[in-house]
CSV table of C-alpha atoms in Angstrom, one decimal:
chain,number,residue,atom,x,y,z
K,1,UNK,CA,-34.8,46.3,-7.4
K,2,UNK,CA,-37.2,44.9,-4.7
K,3,UNK,CA,-36.0,44.1,-1.2
K,4,UNK,CA,-36.4,40.4,-1.9
K,5,UNK,CA,-34.2,40.8,-5.0
K,6,UNK,CA,-31.6,42.7,-3.0
K,7,UNK,CA,-31.5,39.9,-0.4
K,8,UNK,CA,-31.0,37.3,-3.1
K,9,UNK,CA,-28.2,39.2,-4.8
K,10,UNK,CA,-26.5,39.8,-1.4
K,11,UNK,CA,-26.8,36.1,-0.6
K,12,UNK,CA,-25.4,35.1,-4.0
K,13,UNK,CA,-22.4,37.5,-3.6
K,14,UNK,CA,-21.7,36.2,-0.1
K,15,UNK,CA,-21.8,32.6,-1.3
K,16,UNK,CA,-19.4,33.4,-4.2
K,17,UNK,CA,-17.0,35.2,-1.8
K,18,UNK,CA,-17.0,32.3,0.6
K,19,UNK,CA,-16.3,29.8,-2.2
K,20,UNK,CA,-13.5,31.9,-3.5
K,21,UNK,CA,-11.8,32.3,-0.1
K,22,UNK,CA,-12.4,28.7,1.0
K,23,UNK,CA,-14.2,30.1,4.0
K,24,UNK,CA,-17.5,28.2,3.8
K,25,UNK,CA,-18.4,26.3,6.9
K,26,UNK,CA,-20.8,23.4,7.4
K,27,UNK,CA,-22.5,21.2,4.8
K,28,UNK,CA,-20.9,19.0,2.2
K,29,UNK,CA,-20.3,21.8,-0.3
K,30,UNK,CA,-18.5,23.9,2.3
K,31,UNK,CA,-16.2,20.9,3.3
K,32,UNK,CA,-15.4,20.3,-0.4
K,33,UNK,CA,-14.5,24.0,-0.9
K,34,UNK,CA,-12.1,23.8,2.1
K,35,UNK,CA,-10.6,20.6,0.8
K,36,UNK,CA,-10.1,21.9,-2.7
K,37,UNK,CA,-8.4,25.1,-1.4
K,38,UNK,CA,-6.0,23.3,1.0
K,39,UNK,CA,-2.8,22.1,-0.7
K,40,UNK,CA,-1.9,18.4,-0.5
K,41,UNK,CA,-0.1,17.4,2.7
K,42,UNK,CA,2.9,16.1,0.9
K,43,UNK,CA,3.4,19.3,-1.0
K,44,UNK,CA,3.0,21.5,2.1
K,45,UNK,CA,5.2,19.4,4.4
K,46,UNK,CA,7.8,17.4,2.4
K,47,UNK,CA,10.0,20.2,1.2
K,48,UNK,CA,13.2,18.9,2.8
K,49,UNK,CA,15.0,15.6,2.5
K,50,UNK,CA,15.8,13.3,5.4
K,51,UNK,CA,19.5,13.0,6.2
K,52,UNK,CA,18.7,10.0,8.5
K,53,UNK,CA,16.0,7.3,8.7
K,54,UNK,CA,15.4,5.1,11.7
K,55,UNK,CA,13.1,2.1,11.3
K,56,UNK,CA,11.8,0.4,14.4
K,57,UNK,CA,10.2,-3.0,13.9
K,58,UNK,CA,8.2,-4.8,16.6
K,59,UNK,CA,8.1,-8.4,15.3
K,60,UNK,CA,4.5,-9.5,15.4
K,61,UNK,CA,3.5,-6.1,17.0
K,62,UNK,CA,0.0,-5.8,15.6
K,63,UNK,CA,-2.7,-3.2,16.6
K,64,UNK,CA,-4.1,-5.4,19.4
K,65,UNK,CA,-0.7,-6.0,20.8
K,66,UNK,CA,0.3,-2.4,20.8
K,67,UNK,CA,-2.9,-1.5,22.5
K,68,UNK,CA,-2.5,-4.3,25.1
K,69,UNK,CA,1.1,-3.1,25.8
K,70,UNK,CA,-0.1,0.3,26.8
K,71,UNK,CA,-2.8,-1.1,29.0
K,72,UNK,CA,-0.4,-3.6,30.7
K,73,UNK,CA,2.4,-1.0,31.2
K,74,UNK,CA,0.3,2.0,32.1
K,75,UNK,CA,-3.2,0.8,33.0
K,76,UNK,CA,-4.7,2.9,30.3
K,77,UNK,CA,-4.9,2.9,26.5
K,78,UNK,CA,-3.0,5.4,24.3
K,79,UNK,CA,-0.1,5.9,26.8
K,80,UNK,CA,2.7,4.7,24.6
K,81,UNK,CA,5.1,7.3,23.3
K,82,UNK,CA,4.5,6.2,19.7
K,83,UNK,CA,0.8,6.5,20.1
K,84,UNK,CA,1.3,10.3,20.4
K,85,UNK,CA,3.0,10.5,17.0
K,86,UNK,CA,0.9,12.5,14.5
K,87,UNK,CA,1.2,10.2,11.4
K,88,UNK,CA,-0.6,6.9,11.4
K,89,UNK,CA,-1.5,4.3,8.8
K,90,UNK,CA,-2.4,0.6,8.6
K,91,UNK,CA,0.0,-1.6,6.7
K,92,UNK,CA,-1.2,-4.7,4.9
K,93,UNK,CA,1.3,-7.5,5.1
K,94,UNK,CA,0.3,-10.4,2.9
K,95,UNK,CA,2.7,-12.4,0.7
K,96,UNK,CA,2.1,-12.8,-3.0
K,97,UNK,CA,0.3,-16.2,-2.7
K,98,UNK,CA,-1.5,-16.1,0.7
K,99,UNK,CA,-3.0,-13.9,3.3
K,100,UNK,CA,-0.9,-14.5,6.4
K,101,UNK,CA,2.7,-13.4,6.3
K,102,UNK,CA,5.8,-14.6,8.1
K,103,UNK,CA,8.7,-12.3,9.0
K,104,UNK,CA,10.7,-13.1,5.8
K,105,UNK,CA,8.1,-11.8,3.4
K,106,UNK,CA,6.9,-9.1,5.8
K,107,UNK,CA,10.3,-7.4,6.3
K,108,UNK,CA,11.4,-8.0,2.7
K,109,UNK,CA,8.4,-6.1,1.5
K,110,UNK,CA,9.1,-3.2,3.9
K,111,UNK,CA,12.8,-2.8,3.0
K,112,UNK,CA,12.6,-3.6,-0.8
K,113,UNK,CA,9.2,-2.5,-1.9
K,114,UNK,CA,8.5,-6.0,-3.4
K,115,UNK,CA,6.2,-8.6,-1.9
K,116,UNK,CA,7.5,-12.2,-2.1
K,117,UNK,CA,6.8,-15.7,-0.7
K,118,UNK,CA,6.9,-16.6,3.0
K,119,UNK,CA,10.3,-17.9,3.9
K,120,UNK,CA,12.1,-15.9,1.1
K,121,UNK,CA,14.6,-13.2,2.0
K,122,UNK,CA,14.7,-10.1,-0.2
K,123,UNK,CA,14.2,-11.9,-3.5
K,124,UNK,CA,11.4,-11.5,-5.9
K,125,UNK,CA,8.3,-13.7,-6.2
K,126,UNK,CA,10.0,-15.6,-9.0
K,127,UNK,CA,11.9,-17.5,-6.2
K,128,UNK,CA,10.7,-20.6,-4.6
K,129,UNK,CA,11.5,-21.3,-0.9
K,130,UNK,CA,14.4,-23.8,-0.6
K,131,UNK,CA,14.3,-24.7,-4.3
K,132,UNK,CA,15.0,-21.8,-6.6
K,133,UNK,CA,16.5,-18.3,-6.2
K,134,UNK,CA,14.5,-15.3,-7.2
K,135,UNK,CA,15.7,-12.0,-8.5
K,136,UNK,CA,17.6,-10.2,-5.7
K,137,UNK,CA,15.7,-7.1,-4.7
K,138,UNK,CA,17.7,-4.1,-3.6
K,139,UNK,CA,17.0,-3.1,0.0
K,140,UNK,CA,16.8,0.4,1.4
K,141,UNK,CA,20.0,-0.5,3.4
K,142,UNK,CA,21.7,-1.4,0.2
K,143,UNK,CA,20.6,1.9,-1.3
K,144,UNK,CA,22.0,3.7,1.7
K,145,UNK,CA,25.3,1.9,1.2
K,146,UNK,CA,25.3,2.8,-2.5
K,147,UNK,CA,24.8,6.5,-1.6
K,148,UNK,CA,27.6,6.4,1.0
K,149,UNK,CA,25.5,6.6,4.2
K,150,UNK,CA,26.4,4.8,7.3
K,151,UNK,CA,24.1,1.8,8.2
K,152,UNK,CA,23.2,-0.2,11.3
K,153,UNK,CA,21.1,-3.2,12.2
K,154,UNK,CA,20.3,-4.1,15.8
K,155,UNK,CA,18.1,-6.9,17.0
K,156,UNK,CA,17.4,-9.1,20.0
K,157,UNK,CA,16.9,-12.0,17.7
K,158,UNK,CA,19.6,-13.9,15.8
K,159,UNK,CA,21.3,-11.5,13.4
K,160,UNK,CA,20.5,-14.1,10.7
K,161,UNK,CA,16.8,-14.3,11.5
K,162,UNK,CA,14.4,-13.3,8.8
K,163,UNK,CA,13.7,-9.7,9.9
K,164,UNK,CA,17.3,-8.4,10.3
K,165,UNK,CA,18.6,-10.7,7.4
K,166,UNK,CA,16.1,-9.1,5.0
K,167,UNK,CA,18.1,-5.8,5.3
K,168,UNK,CA,21.5,-7.1,4.1
K,169,UNK,CA,21.0,-10.6,2.6
K,170,UNK,CA,19.2,-12.4,-0.1
K,171,UNK,CA,18.2,-16.1,0.2
K,172,UNK,CA,15.5,-18.4,-1.0
K,173,UNK,CA,15.2,-19.9,2.5
K,174,UNK,CA,15.2,-17.9,5.7
K,175,UNK,CA,16.6,-21.0,7.5
K,176,UNK,CA,19.9,-21.0,5.7
K,177,UNK,CA,21.8,-19.1,8.4
K,178,UNK,CA,25.1,-20.5,7.4
K,179,UNK,CA,24.8,-18.9,4.0
K,180,UNK,CA,23.0,-15.7,5.2
K,181,UNK,CA,25.5,-14.4,7.7
K,182,UNK,CA,28.6,-14.4,5.4
K,183,UNK,CA,26.7,-12.1,3.0
K,184,UNK,CA,27.2,-9.3,5.5
K,185,UNK,CA,30.9,-9.4,4.6
K,186,UNK,CA,30.4,-9.6,0.8
K,187,UNK,CA,27.9,-6.8,0.2
K,188,UNK,CA,26.5,-6.0,-3.2
K,189,UNK,CA,26.7,-2.3,-2.6
K,190,UNK,CA,29.1,-0.1,-0.6
K,191,UNK,CA,31.2,-1.7,2.2
K,192,UNK,CA,28.2,-3.4,3.9
K,193,UNK,CA,26.5,-2.9,7.2
K,194,UNK,CA,28.6,-0.6,9.4
K,195,UNK,CA,27.1,-1.6,12.8
K,196,UNK,CA,25.7,-5.1,13.0
K,197,UNK,CA,24.5,-6.4,16.4
K,198,UNK,CA,22.4,-9.4,17.2
K,199,UNK,CA,22.2,-12.7,19.0
K,200,UNK,CA,22.2,-16.4,17.8
K,201,UNK,CA,26.0,-16.9,18.2
K,202,UNK,CA,26.0,-20.7,18.8
K,203,UNK,CA,23.3,-21.6,16.2
K,204,UNK,CA,24.9,-19.5,13.5
K,205,UNK,CA,28.3,-21.0,14.2
K,206,UNK,CA,27.0,-24.5,13.9
K,207,UNK,CA,25.4,-23.8,10.5
K,208,UNK,CA,28.4,-22.0,9.1
K,209,UNK,CA,30.6,-24.9,10.3
K,210,UNK,CA,28.7,-27.2,8.0
K,211,UNK,CA,29.8,-25.0,5.1
K,212,UNK,CA,33.4,-24.9,6.3
K,213,UNK,CA,33.1,-21.3,7.6
K,214,UNK,CA,33.8,-19.9,11.1
K,215,UNK,CA,33.7,-16.6,12.8
K,216,UNK,CA,37.5,-16.5,12.9
K,217,UNK,CA,37.8,-17.3,9.2
K,218,UNK,CA,35.3,-14.6,8.2
K,219,UNK,CA,37.0,-12.1,10.5
K,220,UNK,CA,40.5,-12.8,9.1
K,221,UNK,CA,39.3,-12.8,5.5
K,222,UNK,CA,37.7,-9.4,5.8
K,223,UNK,CA,39.8,-7.9,8.5
K,224,UNK,CA,36.8,-7.3,10.7
K,225,UNK,CA,36.5,-8.9,14.2
K,226,UNK,CA,33.3,-10.5,15.2
K,227,UNK,CA,32.7,-9.9,18.9
K,228,UNK,CA,30.9,-12.3,21.3
K,229,UNK,CA,29.5,-9.5,23.4
K,230,UNK,CA,28.7,-5.8,23.0
K,231,UNK,CA,31.1,-5.0,25.9
K,232,UNK,CA,34.0,-6.7,24.0
K,233,UNK,CA,33.7,-4.4,21.1
K,234,UNK,CA,36.3,-1.6,21.6
K,235,UNK,CA,34.9,2.0,21.7
K,236,UNK,CA,37.4,2.8,18.9
K,237,UNK,CA,35.9,0.3,16.5
K,238,UNK,CA,33.6,2.4,14.3
K,239,UNK,CA,32.2,-0.6,12.5
K,240,UNK,CA,31.6,-3.3,15.1
K,241,UNK,CA,30.0,-6.7,14.4
K,242,UNK,CA,28.6,-8.3,17.5
K,243,UNK,CA,27.0,-11.8,17.5
K,244,UNK,CA,26.2,-12.7,21.1
K,245,UNK,CA,24.1,-15.2,22.9
K,246,UNK,CA,21.8,-12.4,24.1
K,247,UNK,CA,21.5,-8.7,23.3
K,248,UNK,CA,20.6,-5.7,25.4
K,249,UNK,CA,18.6,-3.9,22.7
K,250,UNK,CA,18.7,-0.5,24.5
K,251,UNK,CA,22.5,-0.6,25.0
K,252,UNK,CA,23.1,-1.9,21.5
K,253,UNK,CA,20.8,0.7,19.9
K,254,UNK,CA,22.3,3.7,21.7
K,255,UNK,CA,25.8,2.4,20.9
K,256,UNK,CA,24.8,2.1,17.2
K,257,UNK,CA,23.2,5.6,17.2
K,258,UNK,CA,26.4,7.2,18.6
K,259,UNK,CA,28.5,5.6,15.9
K,260,UNK,CA,26.2,6.4,13.1
K,261,UNK,CA,25.6,10.0,14.2
K,262,UNK,CA,29.4,10.5,13.9
K,263,UNK,CA,29.1,10.3,10.1
K,264,UNK,CA,28.7,13.4,7.9
K,265,UNK,CA,26.4,12.1,5.1
K,266,UNK,CA,23.7,10.6,7.3
K,267,UNK,CA,22.6,7.1,8.2
K,268,UNK,CA,20.0,4.3,8.1
K,269,UNK,CA,19.4,2.5,11.4
K,270,UNK,CA,17.1,-0.6,11.7
K,271,UNK,CA,16.1,-1.8,15.2
K,272,UNK,CA,14.0,-5.0,15.8
K,273,UNK,CA,12.6,-6.2,19.1
K,274,UNK,CA,10.6,-9.4,19.2
K,275,UNK,CA,6.9,-8.8,20.1
K,276,UNK,CA,5.4,-12.3,19.6
K,277,UNK,CA,2.9,-12.9,22.4
K,278,UNK,CA,3.2,-16.7,22.7
K,279,UNK,CA,4.1,-15.6,26.2
K,280,UNK,CA,1.8,-12.6,26.7
K,281,UNK,CA,3.7,-10.8,29.4
K,282,UNK,CA,7.1,-11.2,27.7
K,283,UNK,CA,5.8,-10.0,24.3
K,284,UNK,CA,3.9,-7.0,25.6
K,285,UNK,CA,6.7,-6.0,27.9
K,286,UNK,CA,9.0,-6.0,24.9
K,287,UNK,CA,6.7,-3.6,23.1
K,288,UNK,CA,6.6,-1.3,26.1
K,289,UNK,CA,10.4,-1.4,26.4
K,290,UNK,CA,10.9,-0.7,22.7
K,291,UNK,CA,8.5,2.2,23.0
K,292,UNK,CA,10.6,3.7,25.9
K,293,UNK,CA,13.7,3.2,23.7
K,294,UNK,CA,12.1,5.0,20.8
K,295,UNK,CA,11.3,8.0,23.1
K,296,UNK,CA,15.0,8.0,24.2
K,297,UNK,CA,16.2,7.8,20.6
K,298,UNK,CA,13.8,10.6,19.6
K,299,UNK,CA,15.3,12.9,22.2
K,300,UNK,CA,18.7,12.4,20.7
K,301,UNK,CA,17.9,13.2,17.0
K,302,UNK,CA,16.8,16.2,15.1
K,303,UNK,CA,13.4,15.6,13.5
K,304,UNK,CA,14.1,18.4,11.0
K,305,UNK,CA,16.5,16.0,9.2
K,306,UNK,CA,15.4,12.6,10.6
K,307,UNK,CA,12.5,10.3,9.8
K,308,UNK,CA,11.4,7.8,12.5
K,309,UNK,CA,9.0,4.9,11.6
K,310,UNK,CA,7.5,2.3,13.9
K,311,UNK,CA,5.8,-0.8,12.4
K,312,UNK,CA,5.5,-4.6,12.4
K,313,UNK,CA,6.2,-7.3,9.9
K,314,UNK,CA,2.9,-9.1,10.6
K,315,UNK,CA,0.2,-9.3,13.2
K,316,UNK,CA,-0.4,-11.9,15.9
K,317,UNK,CA,-3.5,-13.6,17.4
K,318,UNK,CA,-3.9,-11.6,20.6
K,319,UNK,CA,-7.1,-10.0,21.7
K,320,UNK,CA,-8.2,-8.1,24.8
K,321,UNK,CA,-11.7,-9.2,25.6
K,322,UNK,CA,-12.1,-8.1,29.2
K,323,UNK,CA,-10.7,-6.2,32.1
K,324,UNK,CA,-11.4,-3.1,34.2
K,325,UNK,CA,-9.4,0.0,35.0
K,326,UNK,CA,-7.4,-0.5,38.2
K,327,UNK,CA,-7.0,-4.2,37.7
K,328,UNK,CA,-4.1,-6.1,36.1
K,329,UNK,CA,-4.7,-6.8,32.4
K,330,UNK,CA,-2.9,-10.1,32.6
K,331,UNK,CA,-5.0,-11.5,35.4
K,332,UNK,CA,-4.4,-15.3,35.6
K,333,UNK,CA,-1.0,-15.1,33.9
K,334,UNK,CA,0.9,-16.6,36.9
K,335,UNK,CA,-1.4,-19.5,37.1
K,336,UNK,CA,-1.0,-20.2,33.4
K,337,UNK,CA,2.7,-19.9,33.6
K,338,UNK,CA,2.8,-22.3,36.6
K,339,UNK,CA,1.0,-24.9,34.4
K,340,UNK,CA,3.8,-24.5,31.8
K,341,UNK,CA,1.0,-24.5,29.3
K,342,UNK,CA,1.9,-25.4,25.8
K,343,UNK,CA,-1.6,-25.2,24.5
K,344,UNK,CA,-2.1,-23.4,21.2
K,345,UNK,CA,-4.7,-21.0,22.7
K,346,UNK,CA,-3.7,-19.1,25.9
K,347,UNK,CA,-6.8,-18.1,27.9
K,348,UNK,CA,-6.3,-15.6,30.6
K,349,UNK,CA,-9.0,-13.6,32.4
K,350,UNK,CA,-9.0,-10.6,30.1
K,351,UNK,CA,-6.7,-11.7,27.2
K,352,UNK,CA,-6.8,-14.6,24.7
K,353,UNK,CA,-3.9,-15.5,22.5
K,354,UNK,CA,-4.1,-17.7,19.5
K,355,UNK,CA,-0.4,-18.4,19.2
K,356,UNK,CA,-0.1,-17.9,15.5
K,357,UNK,CA,0.5,-15.2,12.9
K,358,UNK,CA,-2.6,-13.5,11.6
K,359,UNK,CA,-3.6,-11.5,8.5
K,360,UNK,CA,-4.8,-8.2,10.0
K,361,UNK,CA,-3.1,-4.9,9.1
K,362,UNK,CA,-0.4,-3.7,11.5
K,363,UNK,CA,0.2,-0.1,12.7
K,364,UNK,CA,2.6,2.1,11.0
K,365,UNK,CA,3.5,5.3,12.8
K,366,UNK,CA,5.9,8.0,11.9
K,367,UNK,CA,7.4,11.4,12.9
K,368,UNK,CA,9.9,13.7,11.3
K,369,UNK,CA,10.9,14.5,7.7
K,370,UNK,CA,8.5,12.7,5.3
K,371,UNK,CA,6.4,11.3,8.0
K,372,UNK,CA,3.2,12.7,6.6
K,373,UNK,CA,3.3,10.0,3.8
K,374,UNK,CA,2.3,7.4,6.4
K,375,UNK,CA,-1.4,7.7,6.4
K,376,UNK,CA,-4.5,5.6,5.4
K,377,UNK,CA,-4.5,1.9,4.4
K,378,UNK,CA,-1.6,0.8,2.3
K,379,UNK,CA,0.4,-2.3,1.4
K,380,UNK,CA,3.6,-2.8,3.4
K,381,UNK,CA,5.6,-2.0,0.3
K,382,UNK,CA,4.6,1.6,0.7
K,383,UNK,CA,6.9,2.0,3.6
K,384,UNK,CA,9.9,1.3,1.3
K,385,UNK,CA,8.6,4.2,-0.8
K,386,UNK,CA,8.2,6.4,2.2
K,387,UNK,CA,11.8,5.9,3.2
K,388,UNK,CA,13.2,6.3,-0.3
K,389,UNK,CA,11.2,9.5,-0.9
K,390,UNK,CA,12.3,10.8,2.5
K,391,UNK,CA,15.9,10.4,1.4
K,392,UNK,CA,15.1,11.8,-2.0
K,393,UNK,CA,16.0,8.6,-3.9
K,394,UNK,CA,14.4,6.9,-6.9
K,395,UNK,CA,14.8,3.1,-7.0
K,396,UNK,CA,17.8,2.1,-9.3
K,397,UNK,CA,18.4,5.8,-10.1
K,398,UNK,CA,21.9,5.8,-8.7
K,399,UNK,CA,21.6,9.5,-7.9
């Protein structure tokens, strides 16, 4: 054999060995060999089931708002705690008949795996807002109740508002607060939400009164007090219902976490914090505060048996179009606030806000058991699948 032939044979043998071992480097064929040899992420990382799932929802917390919250709070991008989480995807939020979502469809899709119409709470697209009920769609909270887990919902918003209501109620109109709240006491599965904390006390009472229902009548009928403040709920009450005028989300979340962690079978906790940037400082501060709360909650859980997810129900019309390091992001905010501006478009030095929902995808970040399923572009209904698979449940399986 000639020297040239020997070299060719040696090169061929080396190439075969590299392909067999997955050790090729550089070039498209080498990358393909590595990809083919590497097991799918889900197979290699999703061996265990989650005992607990915590879903954090920044209402209207789109990509631009999350970025701006980091810059406002820390003077730099990528400084939020959630921005260090390893699993990231972009969640598409549209309803079945349009491109821009409201909170009703957005949250219903996340917790039921079924997109619907704007204004409709956890009912299928066969419903029509305010006119006809759709098929009730079982929520992940209802699955948790069916499986005997403890459940909790905490929000700074009225507890009957679209986002929290989508977890425990079903309605063809998100505005029917007087009909939505009593559903928490007549659950379709299990014994209903164990820890329910939110605001909206006066408005909810007024709507219930029109239907001949009151907090007292509900409490007496179901032997379950409804407290007007978080402080009024006794420490010994393991299933508190709090409907206040205002809620300290941090205190309420930590209280709920303590109660849910006392159970043996696991829990589902849903926490919402409003992130609409109609008022840019208020909305961005809420995101930064929620992020700090998430870091605190993470320090109190075991990620070996807990899945944590952060996402939003829809995006919002904020953009950062200026600014320099070392200078306030919201330059001009005080002057705008002093004008008590009610214009549709807020124009600050470095930030513009079109005060409306928008159609862009929203961030979805995750850490813990099953978190690797949060990746790439996907419809928001995928997050329902992520939570169900983390628990090891199949929809309507009853197992």
